[in-house]
Short mmCIF file of C-alpha atoms and ligand atoms in Angstrom, two decimals:
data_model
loop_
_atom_site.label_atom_id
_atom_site.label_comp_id
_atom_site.label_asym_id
_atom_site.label_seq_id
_atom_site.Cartn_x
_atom_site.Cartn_y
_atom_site.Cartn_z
CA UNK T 1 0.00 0.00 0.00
CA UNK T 2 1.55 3.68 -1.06
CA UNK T 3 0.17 6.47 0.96
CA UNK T 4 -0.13 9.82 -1.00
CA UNK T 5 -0.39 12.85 1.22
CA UNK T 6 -2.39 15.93 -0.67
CA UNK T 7 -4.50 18.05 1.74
CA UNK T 8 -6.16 20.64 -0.69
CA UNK T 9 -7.43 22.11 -2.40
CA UNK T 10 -9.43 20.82 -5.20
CA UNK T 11 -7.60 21.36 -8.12
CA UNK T 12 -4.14 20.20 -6.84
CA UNK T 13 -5.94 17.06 -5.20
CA UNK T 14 -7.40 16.52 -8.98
CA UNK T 15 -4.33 16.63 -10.40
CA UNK T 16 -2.55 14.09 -8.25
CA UNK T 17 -4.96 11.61 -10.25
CA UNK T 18 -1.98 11.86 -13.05
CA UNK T 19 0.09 9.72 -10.59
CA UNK T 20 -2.36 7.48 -8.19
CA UNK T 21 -3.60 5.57 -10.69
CA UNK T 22 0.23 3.84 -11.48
CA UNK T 23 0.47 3.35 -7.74
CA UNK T 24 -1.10 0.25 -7.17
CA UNK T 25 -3.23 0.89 -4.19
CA UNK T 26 -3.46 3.98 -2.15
CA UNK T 27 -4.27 5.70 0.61
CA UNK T 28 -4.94 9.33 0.62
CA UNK T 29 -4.46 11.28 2.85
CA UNK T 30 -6.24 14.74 2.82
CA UNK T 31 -8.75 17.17 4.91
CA UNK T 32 -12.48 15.55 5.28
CA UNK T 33 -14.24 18.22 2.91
CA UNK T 34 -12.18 16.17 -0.32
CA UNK T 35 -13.05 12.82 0.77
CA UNK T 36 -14.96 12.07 -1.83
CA UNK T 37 -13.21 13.02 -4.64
CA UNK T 38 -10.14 11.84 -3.66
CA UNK T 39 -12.00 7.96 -3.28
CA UNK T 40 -12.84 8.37 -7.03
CA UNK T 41 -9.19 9.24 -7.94
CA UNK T 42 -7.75 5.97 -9.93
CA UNK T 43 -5.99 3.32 -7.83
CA UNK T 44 -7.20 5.27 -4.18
CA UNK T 45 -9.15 2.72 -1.89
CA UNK T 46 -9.39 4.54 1.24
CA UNK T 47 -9.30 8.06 2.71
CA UNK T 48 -7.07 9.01 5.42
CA UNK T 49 -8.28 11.94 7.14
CA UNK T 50 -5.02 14.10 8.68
CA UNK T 51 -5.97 12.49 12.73
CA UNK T 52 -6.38 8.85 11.57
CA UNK T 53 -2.91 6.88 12.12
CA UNK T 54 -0.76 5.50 9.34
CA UNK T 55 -1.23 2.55 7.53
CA UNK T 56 2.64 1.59 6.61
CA UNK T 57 4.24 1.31 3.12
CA UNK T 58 5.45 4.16 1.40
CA UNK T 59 4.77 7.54 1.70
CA UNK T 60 4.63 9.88 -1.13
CA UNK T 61 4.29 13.35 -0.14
CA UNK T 62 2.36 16.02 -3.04
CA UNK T 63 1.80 18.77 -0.61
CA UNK T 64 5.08 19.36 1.36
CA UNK T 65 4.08 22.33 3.56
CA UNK T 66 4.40 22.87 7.52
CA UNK T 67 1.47 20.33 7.68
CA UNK T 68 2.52 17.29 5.85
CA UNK T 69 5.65 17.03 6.88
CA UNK T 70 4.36 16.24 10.05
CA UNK T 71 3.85 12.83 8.51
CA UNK T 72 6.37 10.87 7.69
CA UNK T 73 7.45 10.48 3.86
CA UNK T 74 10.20 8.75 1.61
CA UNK T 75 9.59 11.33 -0.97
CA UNK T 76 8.00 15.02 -0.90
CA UNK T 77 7.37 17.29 -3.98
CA UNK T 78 9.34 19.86 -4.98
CA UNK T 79 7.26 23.02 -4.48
CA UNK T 80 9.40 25.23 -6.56
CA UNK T 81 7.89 27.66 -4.79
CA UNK T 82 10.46 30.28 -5.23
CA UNK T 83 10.54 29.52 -9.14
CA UNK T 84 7.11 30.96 -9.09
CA UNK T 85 7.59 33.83 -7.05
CA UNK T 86 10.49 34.83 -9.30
CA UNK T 87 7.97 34.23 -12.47
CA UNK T 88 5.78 37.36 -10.29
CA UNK T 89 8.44 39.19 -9.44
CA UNK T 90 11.15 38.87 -12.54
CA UNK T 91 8.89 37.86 -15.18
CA UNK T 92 11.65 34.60 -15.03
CA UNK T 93 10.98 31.34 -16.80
CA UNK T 94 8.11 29.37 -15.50
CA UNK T 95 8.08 26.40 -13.13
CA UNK T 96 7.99 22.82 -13.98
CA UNK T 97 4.17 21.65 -14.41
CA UNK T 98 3.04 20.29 -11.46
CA UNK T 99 1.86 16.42 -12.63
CA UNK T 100 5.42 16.46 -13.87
CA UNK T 101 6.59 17.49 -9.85
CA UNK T 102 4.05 14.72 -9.03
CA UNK T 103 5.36 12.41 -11.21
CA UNK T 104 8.93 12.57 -10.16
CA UNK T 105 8.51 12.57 -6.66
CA UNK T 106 6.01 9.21 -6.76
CA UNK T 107 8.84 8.12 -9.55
CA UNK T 108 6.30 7.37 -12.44
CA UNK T 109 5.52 8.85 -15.90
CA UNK T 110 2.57 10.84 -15.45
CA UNK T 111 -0.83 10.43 -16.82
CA UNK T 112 -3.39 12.16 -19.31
CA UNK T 113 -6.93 12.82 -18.31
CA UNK T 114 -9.57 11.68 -17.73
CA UNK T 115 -8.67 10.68 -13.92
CA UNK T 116 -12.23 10.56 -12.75
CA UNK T 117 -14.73 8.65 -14.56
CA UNK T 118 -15.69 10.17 -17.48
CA UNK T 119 -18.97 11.69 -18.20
CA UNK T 120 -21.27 12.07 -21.21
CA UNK T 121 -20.62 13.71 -23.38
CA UNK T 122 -23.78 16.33 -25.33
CA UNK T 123 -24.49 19.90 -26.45
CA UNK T 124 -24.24 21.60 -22.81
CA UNK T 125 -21.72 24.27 -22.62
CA UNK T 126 -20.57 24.12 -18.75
CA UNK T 127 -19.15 27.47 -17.09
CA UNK T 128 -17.52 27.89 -14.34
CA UNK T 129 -17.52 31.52 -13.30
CA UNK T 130 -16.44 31.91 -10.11
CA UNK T 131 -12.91 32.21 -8.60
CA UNK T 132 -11.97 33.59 -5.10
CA UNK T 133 -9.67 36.22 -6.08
CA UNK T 134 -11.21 39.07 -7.43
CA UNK T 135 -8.55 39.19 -10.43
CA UNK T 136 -9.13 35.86 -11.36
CA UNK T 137 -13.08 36.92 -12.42
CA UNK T 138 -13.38 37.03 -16.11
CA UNK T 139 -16.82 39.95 -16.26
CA UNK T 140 -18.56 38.43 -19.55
CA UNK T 141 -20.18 35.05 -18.75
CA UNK T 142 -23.84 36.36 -19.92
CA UNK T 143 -22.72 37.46 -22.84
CA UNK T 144 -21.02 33.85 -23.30
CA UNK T 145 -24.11 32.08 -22.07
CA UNK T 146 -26.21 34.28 -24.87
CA UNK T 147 -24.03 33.45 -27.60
CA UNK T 148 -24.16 29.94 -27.42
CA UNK T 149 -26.64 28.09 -29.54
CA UNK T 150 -27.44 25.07 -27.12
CA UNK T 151 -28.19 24.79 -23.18
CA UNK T 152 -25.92 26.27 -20.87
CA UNK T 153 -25.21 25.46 -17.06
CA UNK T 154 -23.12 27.07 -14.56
CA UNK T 155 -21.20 25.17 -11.43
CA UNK T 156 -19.31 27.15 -8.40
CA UNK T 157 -19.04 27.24 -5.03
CA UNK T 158 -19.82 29.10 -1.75
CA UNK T 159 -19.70 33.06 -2.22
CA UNK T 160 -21.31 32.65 -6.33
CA UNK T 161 -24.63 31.84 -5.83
CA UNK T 162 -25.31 35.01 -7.88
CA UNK T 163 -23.59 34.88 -10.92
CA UNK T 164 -24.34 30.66 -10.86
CA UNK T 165 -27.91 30.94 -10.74
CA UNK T 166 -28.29 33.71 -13.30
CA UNK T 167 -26.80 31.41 -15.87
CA UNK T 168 -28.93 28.30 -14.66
CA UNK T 169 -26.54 26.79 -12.59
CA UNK T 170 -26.72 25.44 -8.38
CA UNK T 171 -23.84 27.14 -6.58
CA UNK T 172 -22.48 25.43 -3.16
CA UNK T 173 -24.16 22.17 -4.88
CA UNK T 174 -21.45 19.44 -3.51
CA UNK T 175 -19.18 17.55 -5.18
CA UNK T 176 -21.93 15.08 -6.19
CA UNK T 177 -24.31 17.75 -8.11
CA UNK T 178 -21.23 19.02 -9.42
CA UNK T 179 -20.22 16.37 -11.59
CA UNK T 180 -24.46 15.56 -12.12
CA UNK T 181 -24.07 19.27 -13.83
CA UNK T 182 -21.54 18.23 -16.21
CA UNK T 183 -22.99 15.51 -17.47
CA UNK T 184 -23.83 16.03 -20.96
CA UNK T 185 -21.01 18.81 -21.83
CA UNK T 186 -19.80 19.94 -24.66
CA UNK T 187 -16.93 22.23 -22.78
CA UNK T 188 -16.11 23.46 -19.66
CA UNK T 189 -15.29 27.21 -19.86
CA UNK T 190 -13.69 28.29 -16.38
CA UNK T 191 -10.82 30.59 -15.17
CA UNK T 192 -7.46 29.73 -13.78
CA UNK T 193 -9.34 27.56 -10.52
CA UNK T 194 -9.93 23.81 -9.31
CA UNK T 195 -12.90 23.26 -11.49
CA UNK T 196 -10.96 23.71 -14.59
CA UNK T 197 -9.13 21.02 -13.59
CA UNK T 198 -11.98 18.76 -12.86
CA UNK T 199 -13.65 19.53 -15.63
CA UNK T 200 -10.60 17.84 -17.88
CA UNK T 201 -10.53 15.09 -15.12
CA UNK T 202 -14.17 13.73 -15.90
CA UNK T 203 -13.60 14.47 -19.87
CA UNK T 204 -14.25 17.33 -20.71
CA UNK T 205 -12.42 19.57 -23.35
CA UNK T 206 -11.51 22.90 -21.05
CA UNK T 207 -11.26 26.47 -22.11
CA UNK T 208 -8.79 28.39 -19.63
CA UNK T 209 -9.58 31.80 -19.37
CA UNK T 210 -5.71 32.99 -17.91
CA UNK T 211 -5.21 36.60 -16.28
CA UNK T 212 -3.62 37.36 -13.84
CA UNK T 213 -1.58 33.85 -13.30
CA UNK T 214 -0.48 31.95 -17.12
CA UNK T 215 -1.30 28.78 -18.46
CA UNK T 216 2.60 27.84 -18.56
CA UNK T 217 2.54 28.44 -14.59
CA UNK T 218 2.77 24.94 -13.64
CA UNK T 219 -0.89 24.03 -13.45
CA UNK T 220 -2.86 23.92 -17.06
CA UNK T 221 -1.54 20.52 -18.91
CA UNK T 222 -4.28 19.81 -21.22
CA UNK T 223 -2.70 19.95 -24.73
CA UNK T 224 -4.80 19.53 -27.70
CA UNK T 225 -7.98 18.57 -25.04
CA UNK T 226 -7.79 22.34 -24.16
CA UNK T 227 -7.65 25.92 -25.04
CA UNK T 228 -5.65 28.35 -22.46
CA UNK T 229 -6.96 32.12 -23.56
CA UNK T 230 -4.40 34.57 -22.42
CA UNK T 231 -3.14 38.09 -23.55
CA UNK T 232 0.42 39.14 -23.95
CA UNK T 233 0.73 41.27 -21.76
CA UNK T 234 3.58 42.59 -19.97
CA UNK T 235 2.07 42.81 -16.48
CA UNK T 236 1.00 39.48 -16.39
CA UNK T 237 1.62 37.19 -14.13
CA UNK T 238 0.98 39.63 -11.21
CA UNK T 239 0.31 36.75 -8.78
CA UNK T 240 0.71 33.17 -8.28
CA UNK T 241 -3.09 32.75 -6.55
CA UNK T 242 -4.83 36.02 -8.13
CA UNK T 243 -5.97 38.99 -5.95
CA UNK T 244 -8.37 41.34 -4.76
CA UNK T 245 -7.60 44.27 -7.14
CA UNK T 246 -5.59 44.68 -10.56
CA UNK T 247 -2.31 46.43 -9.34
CA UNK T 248 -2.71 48.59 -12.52
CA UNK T 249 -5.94 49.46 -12.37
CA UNK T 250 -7.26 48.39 -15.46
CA UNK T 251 -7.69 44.36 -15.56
CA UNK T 252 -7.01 44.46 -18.91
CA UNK T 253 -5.87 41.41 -18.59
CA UNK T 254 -9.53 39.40 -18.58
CA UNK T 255 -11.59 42.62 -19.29
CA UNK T 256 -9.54 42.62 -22.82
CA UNK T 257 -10.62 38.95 -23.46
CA UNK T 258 -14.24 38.74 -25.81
CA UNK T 259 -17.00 36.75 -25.57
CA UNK T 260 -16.26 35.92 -29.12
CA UNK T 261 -12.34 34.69 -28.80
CA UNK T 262 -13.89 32.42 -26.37
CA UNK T 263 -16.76 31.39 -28.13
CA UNK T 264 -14.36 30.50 -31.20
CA UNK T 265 -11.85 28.84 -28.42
CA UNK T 266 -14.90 26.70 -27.50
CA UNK T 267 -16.23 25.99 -30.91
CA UNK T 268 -12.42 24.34 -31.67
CA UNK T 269 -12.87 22.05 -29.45
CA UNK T 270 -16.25 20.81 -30.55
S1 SF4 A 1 -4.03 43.53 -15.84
FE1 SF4 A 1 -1.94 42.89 -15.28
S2 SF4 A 1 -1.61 43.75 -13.26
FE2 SF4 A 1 -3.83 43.77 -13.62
S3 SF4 A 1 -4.60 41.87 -12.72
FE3 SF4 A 1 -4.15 41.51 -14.88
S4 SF4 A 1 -2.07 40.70 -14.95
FE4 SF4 A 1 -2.36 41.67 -12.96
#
């Protein structure tokens, strides 16, 4: 038995399904409110929550912050968290993607999605609008929503109930009626957060909107099953996690994206 340690949050614990699944089987360790995702992850056959003891065998840290390495581990990630900071502060190269930092440290060749089981596939376009950093909010999902010929429905969590029920969607739904919601996509349309990420993981194609963080940042690894829209601009990244206001003033970064460059970033992948 390998025991993988990933506490949060959803989109790093969704990517970690790149690695489980060539792990034989695993425990997972992470906090109680990703329980059930992580027991659909591929090769995972029981849930560790962070008080329950260890169950021997190797440990394969993915988190490696103050809190996991309270546990022990043969092998923690490399967090290359400094990297990052420099790609903020220097505009320096980029860091390594992160499934290929999870892939080293549990020593196998990563995997392509989907991790999760897939859904089915139909006419649906899914959006994602929400994000919790301010900067990270793209402002023209209605005008997405009206331009596209077919149903639309809209997943998020706590704090965008608004936005998610104007465009037809249940915010704060649970991980359960999230993935009911995307059955039947087309596309997932969604901003740098975790449900990008799970969107890919059940199947989906993705669209990427990118502002203030870049698709080459470590976490966006969908290749041809994606489309990261970004500008090139020379502000950007301003942030590893986003934030609550544009440090220029003018979010040009996703204000300057169209409805339409997404529209045709969507219709690419259909
Ligand atoms: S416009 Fe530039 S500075 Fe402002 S949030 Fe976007 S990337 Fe950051």
């Amino acid at each position: 038995m390998t025991t993988v340690i990933r506490f949060s949050s959803l989109g790093d614990i969704v990517l970690a399904g790149a690695v489980t699944g060539q792990l034989g089987e695993v425990s997972f360790r992470t906090l109680p409110r990703y329980r059930e995702l992580a027991l659909r992850l591929p090769g995972v056959v029981r849930v560790l929550d962070p008080g329950e003891p260890a169950v021997g065998g190797r440990v394969i840290d993915l988190h490696n912050n103050l809190r996991s390495r309270q546990y022990r581990a043969d092998v923690r990630v490399s967090r290359q968290d400094w990297r990052r900071r420099a790609r903020v502060w220097f505009k320096a190269s980029p860091a390594e993607p992160v499934v290929t930092r999870y892939g080293r440290a549990a020593g196998v060749e990563p995997s392509a999605p989907p991790w999760l089981p897939p859904v089915e596939r139909g006419s649906r376009l899914v959006l994602a609008p929400g994000a919790a950093h301010a900067t990270k909010r793209w402002p023209y999902w209605r005008e997405l929503a009206r331009a596209w010929d077919g149903p639309v429905i809209a997943v998020g969590g706590p704090g965008e109930e608004g936005i998610v029920t104007e465009l037809g969607g249940v915010a704060e739904a649970g991980f359960e009626r999230t993935l009911e919601a995307m059955q039947g996509g087309a596309v997932l349309v969604a901003g740098d957060t975790g449900l990008l990420h799970l969107g890919a993981a059940v199947g989906l194609p993705v669209v990427g909107l990118f502002g203030p963080t870049t698709s080459d940042d470590g976490f966006y690894c969908y290749g041809d099953r994606g489309r990261a829209v970004e500008l090139p601009l020379a502000c950007r990244p301003c942030s590893r996690f986003g934030g609550p206001t544009c440090p220029v003033g003018d979010h040009a970064c996703l204000r300057e994206i169209h409805p339409d460059q997404v529209l045709s970033a969507v219709r690419s992948l259909v």
